[in-house]
PDB file of C-alpha atoms in Angstrom:
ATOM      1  CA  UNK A   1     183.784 170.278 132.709  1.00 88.00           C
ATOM      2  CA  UNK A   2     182.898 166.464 131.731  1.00 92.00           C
ATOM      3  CA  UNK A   3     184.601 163.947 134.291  1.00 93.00           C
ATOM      4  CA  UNK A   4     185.597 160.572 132.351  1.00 93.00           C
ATOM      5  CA  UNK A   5     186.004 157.794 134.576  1.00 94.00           C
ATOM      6  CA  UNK A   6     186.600 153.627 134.298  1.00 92.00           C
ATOM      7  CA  UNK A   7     182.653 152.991 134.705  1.00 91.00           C
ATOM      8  CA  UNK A   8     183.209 151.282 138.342  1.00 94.00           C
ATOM      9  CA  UNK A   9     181.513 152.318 141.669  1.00 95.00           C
ATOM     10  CA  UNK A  10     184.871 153.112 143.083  1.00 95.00           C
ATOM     11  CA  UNK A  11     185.419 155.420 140.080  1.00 95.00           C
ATOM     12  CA  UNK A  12     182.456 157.369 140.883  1.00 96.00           C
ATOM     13  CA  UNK A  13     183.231 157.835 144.129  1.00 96.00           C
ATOM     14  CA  UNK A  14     186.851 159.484 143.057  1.00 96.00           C
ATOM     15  CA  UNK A  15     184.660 161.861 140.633  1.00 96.00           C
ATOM     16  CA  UNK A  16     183.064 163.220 143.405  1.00 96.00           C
ATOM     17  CA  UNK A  17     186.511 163.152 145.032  1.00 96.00           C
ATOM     18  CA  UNK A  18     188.274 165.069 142.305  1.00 95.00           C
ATOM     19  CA  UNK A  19     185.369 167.775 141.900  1.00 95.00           C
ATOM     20  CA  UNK A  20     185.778 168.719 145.633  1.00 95.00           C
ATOM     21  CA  UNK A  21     189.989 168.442 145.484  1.00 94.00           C
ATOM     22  CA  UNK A  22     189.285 170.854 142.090  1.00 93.00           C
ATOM     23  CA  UNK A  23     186.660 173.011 143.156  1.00 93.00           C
ATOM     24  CA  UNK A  24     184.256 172.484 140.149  1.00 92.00           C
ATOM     25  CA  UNK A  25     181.085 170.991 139.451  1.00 92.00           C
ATOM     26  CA  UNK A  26     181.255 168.833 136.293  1.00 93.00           C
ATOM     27  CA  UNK A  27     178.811 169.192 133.569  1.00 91.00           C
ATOM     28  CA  UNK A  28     178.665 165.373 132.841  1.00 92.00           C
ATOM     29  CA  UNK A  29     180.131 162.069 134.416  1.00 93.00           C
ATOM     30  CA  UNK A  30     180.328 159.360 131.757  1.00 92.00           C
ATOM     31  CA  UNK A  31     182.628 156.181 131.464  1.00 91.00           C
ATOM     32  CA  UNK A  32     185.490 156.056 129.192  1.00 86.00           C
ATOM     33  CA  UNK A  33     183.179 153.983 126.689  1.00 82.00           C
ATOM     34  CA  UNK A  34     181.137 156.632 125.891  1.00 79.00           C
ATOM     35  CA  UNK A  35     183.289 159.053 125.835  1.00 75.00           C
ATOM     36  CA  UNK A  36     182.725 160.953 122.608  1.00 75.00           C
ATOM     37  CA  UNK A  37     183.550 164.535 121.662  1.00 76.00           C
ATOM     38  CA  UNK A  38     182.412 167.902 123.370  1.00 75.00           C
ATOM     39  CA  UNK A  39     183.367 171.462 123.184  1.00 78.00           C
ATOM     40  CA  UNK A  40     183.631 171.423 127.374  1.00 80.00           C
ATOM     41  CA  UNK A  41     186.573 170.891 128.915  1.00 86.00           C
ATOM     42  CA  UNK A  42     187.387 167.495 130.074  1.00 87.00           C
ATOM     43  CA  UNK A  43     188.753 165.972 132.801  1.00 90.00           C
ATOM     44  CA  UNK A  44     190.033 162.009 133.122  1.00 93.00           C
ATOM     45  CA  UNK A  45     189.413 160.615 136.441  1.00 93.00           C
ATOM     46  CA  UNK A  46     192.133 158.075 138.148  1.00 94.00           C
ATOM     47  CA  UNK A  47     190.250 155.462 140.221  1.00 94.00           C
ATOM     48  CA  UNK A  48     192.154 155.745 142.934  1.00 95.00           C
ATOM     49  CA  UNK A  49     190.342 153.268 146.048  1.00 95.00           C
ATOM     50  CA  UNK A  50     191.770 155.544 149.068  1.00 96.00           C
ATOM     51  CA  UNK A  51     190.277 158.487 147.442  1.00 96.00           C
ATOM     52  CA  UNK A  52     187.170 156.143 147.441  1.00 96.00           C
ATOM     53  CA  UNK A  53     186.921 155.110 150.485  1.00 96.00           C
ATOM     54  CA  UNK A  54     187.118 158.460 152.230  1.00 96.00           C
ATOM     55  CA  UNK A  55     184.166 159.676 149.683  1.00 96.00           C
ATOM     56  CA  UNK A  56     182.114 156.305 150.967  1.00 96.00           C
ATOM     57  CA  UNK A  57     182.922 156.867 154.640  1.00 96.00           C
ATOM     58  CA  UNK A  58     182.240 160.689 155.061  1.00 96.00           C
ATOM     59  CA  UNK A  59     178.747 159.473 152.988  1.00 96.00           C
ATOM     60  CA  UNK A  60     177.878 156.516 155.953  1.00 96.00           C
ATOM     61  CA  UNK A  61     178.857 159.039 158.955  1.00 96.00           C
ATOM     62  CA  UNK A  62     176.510 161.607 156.970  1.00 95.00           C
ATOM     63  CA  UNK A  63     173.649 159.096 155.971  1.00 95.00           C
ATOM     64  CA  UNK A  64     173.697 155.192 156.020  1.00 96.00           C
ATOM     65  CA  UNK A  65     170.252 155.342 154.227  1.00 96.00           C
ATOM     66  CA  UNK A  66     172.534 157.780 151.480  1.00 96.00           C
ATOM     67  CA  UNK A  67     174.996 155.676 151.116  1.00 96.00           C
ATOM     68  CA  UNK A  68     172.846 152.758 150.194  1.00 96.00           C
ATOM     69  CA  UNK A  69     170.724 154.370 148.091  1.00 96.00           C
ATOM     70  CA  UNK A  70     173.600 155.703 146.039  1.00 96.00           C
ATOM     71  CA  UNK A  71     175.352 152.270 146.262  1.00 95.00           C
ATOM     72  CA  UNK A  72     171.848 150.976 144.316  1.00 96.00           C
ATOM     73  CA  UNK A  73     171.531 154.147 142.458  1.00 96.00           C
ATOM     74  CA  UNK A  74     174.458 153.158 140.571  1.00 96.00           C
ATOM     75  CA  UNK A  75     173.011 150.041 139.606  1.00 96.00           C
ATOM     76  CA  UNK A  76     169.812 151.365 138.197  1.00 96.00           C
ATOM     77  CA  UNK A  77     169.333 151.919 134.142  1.00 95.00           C
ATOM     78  CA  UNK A  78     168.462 155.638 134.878  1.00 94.00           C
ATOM     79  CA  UNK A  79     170.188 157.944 132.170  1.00 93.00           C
ATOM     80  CA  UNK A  80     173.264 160.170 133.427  1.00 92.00           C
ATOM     81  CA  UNK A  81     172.793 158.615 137.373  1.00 95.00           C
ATOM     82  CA  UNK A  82     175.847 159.624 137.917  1.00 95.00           C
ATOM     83  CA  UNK A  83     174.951 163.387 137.433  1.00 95.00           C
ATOM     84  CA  UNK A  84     171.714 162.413 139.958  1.00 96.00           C
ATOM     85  CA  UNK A  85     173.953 160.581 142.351  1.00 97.00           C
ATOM     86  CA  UNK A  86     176.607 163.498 142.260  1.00 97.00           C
ATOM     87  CA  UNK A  87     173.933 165.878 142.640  1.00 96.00           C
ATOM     88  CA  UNK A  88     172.209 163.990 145.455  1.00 96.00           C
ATOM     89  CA  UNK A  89     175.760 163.603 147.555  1.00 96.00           C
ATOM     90  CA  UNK A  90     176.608 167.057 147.392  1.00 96.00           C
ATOM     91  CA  UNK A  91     173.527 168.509 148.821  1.00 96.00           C
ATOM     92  CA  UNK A  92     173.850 165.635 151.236  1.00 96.00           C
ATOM     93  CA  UNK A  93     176.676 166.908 152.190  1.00 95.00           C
ATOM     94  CA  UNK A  94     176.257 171.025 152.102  1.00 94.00           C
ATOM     95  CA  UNK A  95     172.744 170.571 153.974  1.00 94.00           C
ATOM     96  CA  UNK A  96     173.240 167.013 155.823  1.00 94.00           C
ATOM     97  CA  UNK A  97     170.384 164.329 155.321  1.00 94.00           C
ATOM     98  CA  UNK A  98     167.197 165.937 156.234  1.00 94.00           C
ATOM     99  CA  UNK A  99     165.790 165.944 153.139  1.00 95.00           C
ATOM    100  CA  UNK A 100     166.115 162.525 152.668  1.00 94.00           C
ATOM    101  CA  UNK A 101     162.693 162.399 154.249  1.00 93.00           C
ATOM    102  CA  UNK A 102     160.945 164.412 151.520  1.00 93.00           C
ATOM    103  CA  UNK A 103     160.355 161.763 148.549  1.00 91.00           C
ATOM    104  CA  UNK A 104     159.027 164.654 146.520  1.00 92.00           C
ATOM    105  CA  UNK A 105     162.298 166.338 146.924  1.00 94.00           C
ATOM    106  CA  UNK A 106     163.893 167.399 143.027  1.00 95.00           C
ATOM    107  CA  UNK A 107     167.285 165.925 143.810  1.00 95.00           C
ATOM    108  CA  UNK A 108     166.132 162.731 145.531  1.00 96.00           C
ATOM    109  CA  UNK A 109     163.031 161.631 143.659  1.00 96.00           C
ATOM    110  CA  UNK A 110     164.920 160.718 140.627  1.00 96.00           C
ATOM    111  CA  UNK A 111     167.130 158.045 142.725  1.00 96.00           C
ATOM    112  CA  UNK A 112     164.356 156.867 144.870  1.00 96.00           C
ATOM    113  CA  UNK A 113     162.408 156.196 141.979  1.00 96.00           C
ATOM    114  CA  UNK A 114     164.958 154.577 139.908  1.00 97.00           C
ATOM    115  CA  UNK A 115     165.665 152.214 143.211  1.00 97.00           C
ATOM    116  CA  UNK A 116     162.335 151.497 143.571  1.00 97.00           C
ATOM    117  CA  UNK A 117     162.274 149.961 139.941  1.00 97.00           C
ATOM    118  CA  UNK A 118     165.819 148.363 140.768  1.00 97.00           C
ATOM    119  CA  UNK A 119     164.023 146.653 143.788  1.00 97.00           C
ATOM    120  CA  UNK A 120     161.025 145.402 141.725  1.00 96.00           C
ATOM    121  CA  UNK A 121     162.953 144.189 138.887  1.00 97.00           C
ATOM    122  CA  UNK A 122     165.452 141.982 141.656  1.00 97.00           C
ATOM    123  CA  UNK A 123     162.131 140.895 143.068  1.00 96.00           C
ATOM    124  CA  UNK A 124     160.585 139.870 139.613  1.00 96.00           C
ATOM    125  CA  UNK A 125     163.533 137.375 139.089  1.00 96.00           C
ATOM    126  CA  UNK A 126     163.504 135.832 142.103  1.00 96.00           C
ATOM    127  CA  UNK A 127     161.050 134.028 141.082  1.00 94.00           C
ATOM    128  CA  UNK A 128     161.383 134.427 137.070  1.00 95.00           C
ATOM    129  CA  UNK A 129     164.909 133.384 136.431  1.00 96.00           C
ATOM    130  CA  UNK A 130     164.456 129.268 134.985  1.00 95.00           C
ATOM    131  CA  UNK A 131     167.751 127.393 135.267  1.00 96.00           C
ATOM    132  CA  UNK A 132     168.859 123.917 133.115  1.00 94.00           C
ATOM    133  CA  UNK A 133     171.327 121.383 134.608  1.00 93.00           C
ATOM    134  CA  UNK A 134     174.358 121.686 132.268  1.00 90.00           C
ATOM    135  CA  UNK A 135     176.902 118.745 133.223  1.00 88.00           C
ATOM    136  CA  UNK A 136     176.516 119.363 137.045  1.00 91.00           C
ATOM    137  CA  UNK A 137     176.039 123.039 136.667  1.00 94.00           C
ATOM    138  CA  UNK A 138     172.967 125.394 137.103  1.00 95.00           C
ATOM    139  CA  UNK A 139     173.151 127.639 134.140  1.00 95.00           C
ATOM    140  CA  UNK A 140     170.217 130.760 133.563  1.00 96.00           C
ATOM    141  CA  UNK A 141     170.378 133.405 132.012  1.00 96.00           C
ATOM    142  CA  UNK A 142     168.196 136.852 131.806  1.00 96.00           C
ATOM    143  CA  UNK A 143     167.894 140.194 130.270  1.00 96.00           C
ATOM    144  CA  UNK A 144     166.579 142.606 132.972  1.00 96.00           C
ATOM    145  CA  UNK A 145     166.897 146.449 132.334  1.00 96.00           C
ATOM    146  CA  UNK A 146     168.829 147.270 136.090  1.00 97.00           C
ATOM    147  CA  UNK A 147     171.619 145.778 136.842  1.00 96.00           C
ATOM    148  CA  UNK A 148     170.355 143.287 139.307  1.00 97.00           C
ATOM    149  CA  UNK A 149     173.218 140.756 139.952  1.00 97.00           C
ATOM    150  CA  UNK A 150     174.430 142.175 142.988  1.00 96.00           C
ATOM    151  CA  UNK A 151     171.215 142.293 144.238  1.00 96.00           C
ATOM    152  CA  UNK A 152     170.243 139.220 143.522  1.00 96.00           C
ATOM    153  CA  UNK A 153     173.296 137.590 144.613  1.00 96.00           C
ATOM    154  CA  UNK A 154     172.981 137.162 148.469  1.00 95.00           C
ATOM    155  CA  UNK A 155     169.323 135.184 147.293  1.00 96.00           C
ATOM    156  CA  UNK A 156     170.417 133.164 144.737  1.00 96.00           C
ATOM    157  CA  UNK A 157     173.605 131.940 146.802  1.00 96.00           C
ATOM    158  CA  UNK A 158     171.673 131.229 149.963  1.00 95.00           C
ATOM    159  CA  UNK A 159     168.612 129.451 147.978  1.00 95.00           C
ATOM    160  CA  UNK A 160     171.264 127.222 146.093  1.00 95.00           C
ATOM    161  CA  UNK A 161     174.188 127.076 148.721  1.00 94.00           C
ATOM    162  CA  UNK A 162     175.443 123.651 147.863  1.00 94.00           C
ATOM    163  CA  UNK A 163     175.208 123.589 143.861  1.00 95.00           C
ATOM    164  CA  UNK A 164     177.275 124.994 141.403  1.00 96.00           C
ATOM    165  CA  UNK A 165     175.809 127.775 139.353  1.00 96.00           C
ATOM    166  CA  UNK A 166     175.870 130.900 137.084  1.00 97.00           C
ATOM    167  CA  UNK A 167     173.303 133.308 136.039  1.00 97.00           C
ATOM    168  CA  UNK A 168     173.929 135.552 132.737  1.00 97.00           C
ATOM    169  CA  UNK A 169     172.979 139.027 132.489  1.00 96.00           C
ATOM    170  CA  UNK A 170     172.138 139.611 128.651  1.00 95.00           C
ATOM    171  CA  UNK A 171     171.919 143.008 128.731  1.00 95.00           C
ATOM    172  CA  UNK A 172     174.746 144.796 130.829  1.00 95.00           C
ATOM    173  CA  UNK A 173     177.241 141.297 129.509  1.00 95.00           C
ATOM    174  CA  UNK A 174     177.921 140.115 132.919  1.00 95.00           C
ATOM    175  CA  UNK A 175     177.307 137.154 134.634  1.00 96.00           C
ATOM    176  CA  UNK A 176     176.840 135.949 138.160  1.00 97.00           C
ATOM    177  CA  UNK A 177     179.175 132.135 139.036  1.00 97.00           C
ATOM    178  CA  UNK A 178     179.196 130.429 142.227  1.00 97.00           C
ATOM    179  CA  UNK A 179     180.682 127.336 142.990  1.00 95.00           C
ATOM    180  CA  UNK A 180     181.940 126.464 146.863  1.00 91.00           C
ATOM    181  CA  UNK A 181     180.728 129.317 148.924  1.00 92.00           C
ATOM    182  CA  UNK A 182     182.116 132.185 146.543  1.00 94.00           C
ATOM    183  CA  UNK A 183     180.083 134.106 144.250  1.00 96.00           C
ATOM    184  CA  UNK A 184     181.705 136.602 141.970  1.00 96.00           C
ATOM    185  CA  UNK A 185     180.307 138.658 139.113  1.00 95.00           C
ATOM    186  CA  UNK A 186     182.429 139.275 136.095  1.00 95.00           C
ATOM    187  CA  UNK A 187     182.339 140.784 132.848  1.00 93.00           C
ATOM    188  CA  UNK A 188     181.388 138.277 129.798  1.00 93.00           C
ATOM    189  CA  UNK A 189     181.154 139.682 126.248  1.00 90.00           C
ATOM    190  CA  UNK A 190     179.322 136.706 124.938  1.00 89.00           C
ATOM    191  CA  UNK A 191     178.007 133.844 125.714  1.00 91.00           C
ATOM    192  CA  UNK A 192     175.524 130.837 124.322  1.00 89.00           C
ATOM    193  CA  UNK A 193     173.866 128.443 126.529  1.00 89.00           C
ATOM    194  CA  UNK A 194     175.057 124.810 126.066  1.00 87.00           C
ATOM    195  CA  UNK A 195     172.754 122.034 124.665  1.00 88.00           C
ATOM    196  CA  UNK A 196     170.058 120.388 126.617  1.00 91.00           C
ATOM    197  CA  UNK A 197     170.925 116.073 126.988  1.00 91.00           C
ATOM    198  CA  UNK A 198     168.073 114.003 127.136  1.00 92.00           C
ATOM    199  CA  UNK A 199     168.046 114.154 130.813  1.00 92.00           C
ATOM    200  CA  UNK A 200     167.537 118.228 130.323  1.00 93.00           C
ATOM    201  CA  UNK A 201     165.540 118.257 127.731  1.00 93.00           C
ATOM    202  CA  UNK A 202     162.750 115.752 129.465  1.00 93.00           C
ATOM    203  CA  UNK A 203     162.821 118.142 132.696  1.00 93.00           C
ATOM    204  CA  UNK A 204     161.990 120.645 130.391  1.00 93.00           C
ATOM    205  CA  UNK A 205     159.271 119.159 129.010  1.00 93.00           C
ATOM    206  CA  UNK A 206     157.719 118.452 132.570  1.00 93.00           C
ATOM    207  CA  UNK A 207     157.637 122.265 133.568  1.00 93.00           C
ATOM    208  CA  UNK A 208     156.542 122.957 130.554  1.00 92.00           C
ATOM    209  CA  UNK A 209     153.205 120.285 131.102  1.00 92.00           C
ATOM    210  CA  UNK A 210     153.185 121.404 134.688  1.00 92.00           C
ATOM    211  CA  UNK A 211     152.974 125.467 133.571  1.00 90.00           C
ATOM    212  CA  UNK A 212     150.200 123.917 130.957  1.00 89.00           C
ATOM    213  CA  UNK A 213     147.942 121.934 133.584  1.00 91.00           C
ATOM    214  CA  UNK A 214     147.461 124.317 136.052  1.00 89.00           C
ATOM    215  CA  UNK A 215     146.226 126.739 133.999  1.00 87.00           C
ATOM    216  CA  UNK A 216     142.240 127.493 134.226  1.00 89.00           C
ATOM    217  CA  UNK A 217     140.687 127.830 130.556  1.00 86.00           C
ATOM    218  CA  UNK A 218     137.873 129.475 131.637  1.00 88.00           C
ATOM    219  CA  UNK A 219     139.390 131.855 133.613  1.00 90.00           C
ATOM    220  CA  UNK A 220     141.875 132.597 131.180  1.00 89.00           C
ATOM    221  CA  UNK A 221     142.778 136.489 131.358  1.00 91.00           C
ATOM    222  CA  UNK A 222     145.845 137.161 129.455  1.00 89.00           C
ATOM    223  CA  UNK A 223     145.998 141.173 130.720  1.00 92.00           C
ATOM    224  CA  UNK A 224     146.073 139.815 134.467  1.00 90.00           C
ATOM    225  CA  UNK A 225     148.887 137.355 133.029  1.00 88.00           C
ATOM    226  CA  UNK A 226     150.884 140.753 131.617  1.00 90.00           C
ATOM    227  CA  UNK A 227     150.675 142.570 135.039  1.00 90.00           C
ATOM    228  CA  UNK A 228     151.644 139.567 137.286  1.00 90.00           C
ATOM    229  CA  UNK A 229     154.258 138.151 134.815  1.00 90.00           C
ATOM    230  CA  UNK A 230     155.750 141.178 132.153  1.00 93.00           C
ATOM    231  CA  UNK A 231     156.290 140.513 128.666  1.00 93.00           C
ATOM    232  CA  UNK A 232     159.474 141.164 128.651  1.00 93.00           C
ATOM    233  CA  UNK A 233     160.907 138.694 131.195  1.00 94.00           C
ATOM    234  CA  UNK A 234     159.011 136.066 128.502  1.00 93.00           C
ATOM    235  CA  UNK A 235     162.349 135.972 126.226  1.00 93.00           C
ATOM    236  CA  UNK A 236     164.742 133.324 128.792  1.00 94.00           C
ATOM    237  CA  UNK A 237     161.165 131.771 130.877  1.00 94.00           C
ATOM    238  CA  UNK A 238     161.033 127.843 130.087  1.00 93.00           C
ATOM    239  CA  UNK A 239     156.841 127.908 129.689  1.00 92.00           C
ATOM    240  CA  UNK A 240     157.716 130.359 126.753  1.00 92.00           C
ATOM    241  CA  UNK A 241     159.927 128.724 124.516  1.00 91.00           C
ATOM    242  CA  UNK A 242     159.361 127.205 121.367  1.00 89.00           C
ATOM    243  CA  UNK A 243     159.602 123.336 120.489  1.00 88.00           C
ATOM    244  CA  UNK A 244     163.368 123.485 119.851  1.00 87.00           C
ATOM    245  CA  UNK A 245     164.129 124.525 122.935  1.00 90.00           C
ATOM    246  CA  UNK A 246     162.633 120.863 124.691  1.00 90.00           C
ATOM    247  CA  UNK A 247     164.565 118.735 122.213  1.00 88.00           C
ATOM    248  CA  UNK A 248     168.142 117.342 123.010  1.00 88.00           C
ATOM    249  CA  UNK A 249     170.572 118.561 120.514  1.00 74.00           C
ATOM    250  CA  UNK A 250     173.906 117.471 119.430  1.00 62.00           C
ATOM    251  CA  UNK A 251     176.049 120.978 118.824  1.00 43.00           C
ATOM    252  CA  UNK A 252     175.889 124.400 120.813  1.00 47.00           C
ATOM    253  CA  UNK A 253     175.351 125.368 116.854  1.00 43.00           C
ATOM    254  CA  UNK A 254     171.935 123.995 116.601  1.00 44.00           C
ATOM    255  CA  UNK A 255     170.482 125.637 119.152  1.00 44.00           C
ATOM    256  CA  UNK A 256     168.211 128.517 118.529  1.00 48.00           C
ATOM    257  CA  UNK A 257     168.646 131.001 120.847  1.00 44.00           C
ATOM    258  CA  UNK A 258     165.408 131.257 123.033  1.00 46.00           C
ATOM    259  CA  UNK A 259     162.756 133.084 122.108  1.00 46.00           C
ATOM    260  CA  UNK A 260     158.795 133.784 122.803  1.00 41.00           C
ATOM    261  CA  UNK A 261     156.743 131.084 121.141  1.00 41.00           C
ATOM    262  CA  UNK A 262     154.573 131.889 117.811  1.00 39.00           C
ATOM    263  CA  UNK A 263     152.295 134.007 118.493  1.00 37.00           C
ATOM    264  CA  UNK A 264     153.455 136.021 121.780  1.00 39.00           C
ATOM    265  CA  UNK A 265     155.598 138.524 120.669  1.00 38.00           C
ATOM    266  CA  UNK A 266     159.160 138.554 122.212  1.00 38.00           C
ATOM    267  CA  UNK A 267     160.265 141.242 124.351  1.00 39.00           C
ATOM    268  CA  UNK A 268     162.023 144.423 122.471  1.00 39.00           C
ATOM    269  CA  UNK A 269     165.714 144.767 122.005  1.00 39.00           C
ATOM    270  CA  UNK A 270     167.647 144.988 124.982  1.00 41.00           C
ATOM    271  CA  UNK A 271     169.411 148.110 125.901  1.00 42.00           C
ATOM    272  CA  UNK A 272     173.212 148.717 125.097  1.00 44.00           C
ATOM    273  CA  UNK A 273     175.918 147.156 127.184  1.00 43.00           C
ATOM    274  CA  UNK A 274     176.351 149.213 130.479  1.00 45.00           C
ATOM    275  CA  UNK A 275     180.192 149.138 131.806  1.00 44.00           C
ATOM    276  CA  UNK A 276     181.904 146.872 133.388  1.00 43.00           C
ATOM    277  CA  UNK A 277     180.180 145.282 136.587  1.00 44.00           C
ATOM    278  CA  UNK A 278     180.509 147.466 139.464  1.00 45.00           C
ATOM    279  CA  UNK A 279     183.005 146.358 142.296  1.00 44.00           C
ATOM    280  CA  UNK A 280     182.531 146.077 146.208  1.00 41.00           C
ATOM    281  CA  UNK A 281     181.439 148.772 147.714  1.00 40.00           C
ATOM    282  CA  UNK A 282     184.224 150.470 149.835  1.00 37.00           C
TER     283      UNK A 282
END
């Protein structure tokens, strides 16, 4: 049996729902975007957020530690979680959370692993993502393999409480906006950073000379560089960019999207749009 569902956390949750109400284990969870033709039976799944919510609560009175680690499980980038996280809350659930304390457990070291990158990768950013003032309006944007928005959200609000901002997820087409206390993520197809005004451009140019002058010739060590500061986080970093990107233009149309300098390769193509962001959890 393959379970189709909208892509949202609260869909997954009525998956597991369903495959208890139905008695049957399904073969594969995927979102309605992938679907794509099989020779099982199939079976589409109704978010439904009462059938939800009783998954999520009987998960918290059976494991808070579970239910957090499947909450971030389902924002990871590893292939089929949802079979993992399925798998995981069932034998939660048939032998309680006792072997949540074995890492090296088979069902549990495929999530824990996953979060750990998740965790990393949030981390990483915090101090990777490089904003421009657009108009009165912090505007970023990144390409990270995890969906990290949510996590990064709570940081990002706190840090920069009293601006207005956004932060643009390349990869999964979602972006983070905040403006007056709220933060929301929604979906966003597309999107192309406005151009830099003078004012812009010259702050630019300053972190660029500032990212220049610290840097120690002779103890210049470009592997150390690569393990403290990834490759692939190079493609939307300021200090990266090529000349274009520190010279006020006069049309969205003119600017080059960023890229890694001559020289530095850029990172490799992003993965394919995930669904649609994932909602509150219940």
């Amino acid at each position: 049996m393959v379970y189709y569902y909208d892509g949202s956390f609260e869909g997954f949750l009525c998956c597991i729902f369903d495959s208890y109400v139905n008695k049957e284990i399904p073969t594969t969870i995927c979102p309605d975007e992938y679907a794509t033709p099989t020779l099982f039976a199939t079976r589409s799944i109704v978010t439904d957020q009462n059938h939800a919510n009783r998954v999520f609560r009987k998960i918290v009175k059976c494991s808070p530690y579970a239910a957090e680690l499947l909450h971030k499980g389902f924002l990871t980038c590893l292939p089929e979680k949802e079979l993992y996280l399925y798998r995981l809350v069932a034998k939660l659930l048939k032998e309680g959370p006792g072997f949540l304390r074995n890492f090296s457990d088979e069902t549990l070291y495929p999530v824990i692993t996953a979060v750990r990158h998740l965790n990393g990768e949030a981390h990483l950013l915090k101090g990777f993502v490089r904003f421009s003032e657009l108009g009165g309006v912090l505007g970023s944007e990144i390409e990270p393999k995890n969906r990290v928005l949510p996590i990064l959200r709570g940081h990002f609000c706190a840090r920069y409480r009293d601006e207005i901002f956004f932060i643009y997820d390349r990869t999964h087409k979602e972006a983070l906006f905040y403006a007056a206390g709220k933060a929301v993520i929604r979906p966003l197809e597309s999107f192309q950073m406005a151009p830099p005004d003078e004012t812009e451009a010259n702050y630019r140019i300053l972190w660029k000379r500032f990212y220049d002058t610290i840097a120690i010739k002779e103890r210049y060590n470009p592997k150390c560089r690569r393990t403290n500061m990834p490759k692939r986080y190079w493609n939307t970093m300021t200090e990266f960019q090529d000349e274009s990107y520190f010279k006020p233009q006069s049309s969205p149309a003119a600017v080059p999207a960023p890229g890694a300098p001559a020289g530095i390769s850029a990172p490799g193509t992003p993965p394919a749009p995930g669904p649609s962001a994932p909602g509150s959890v219940p």
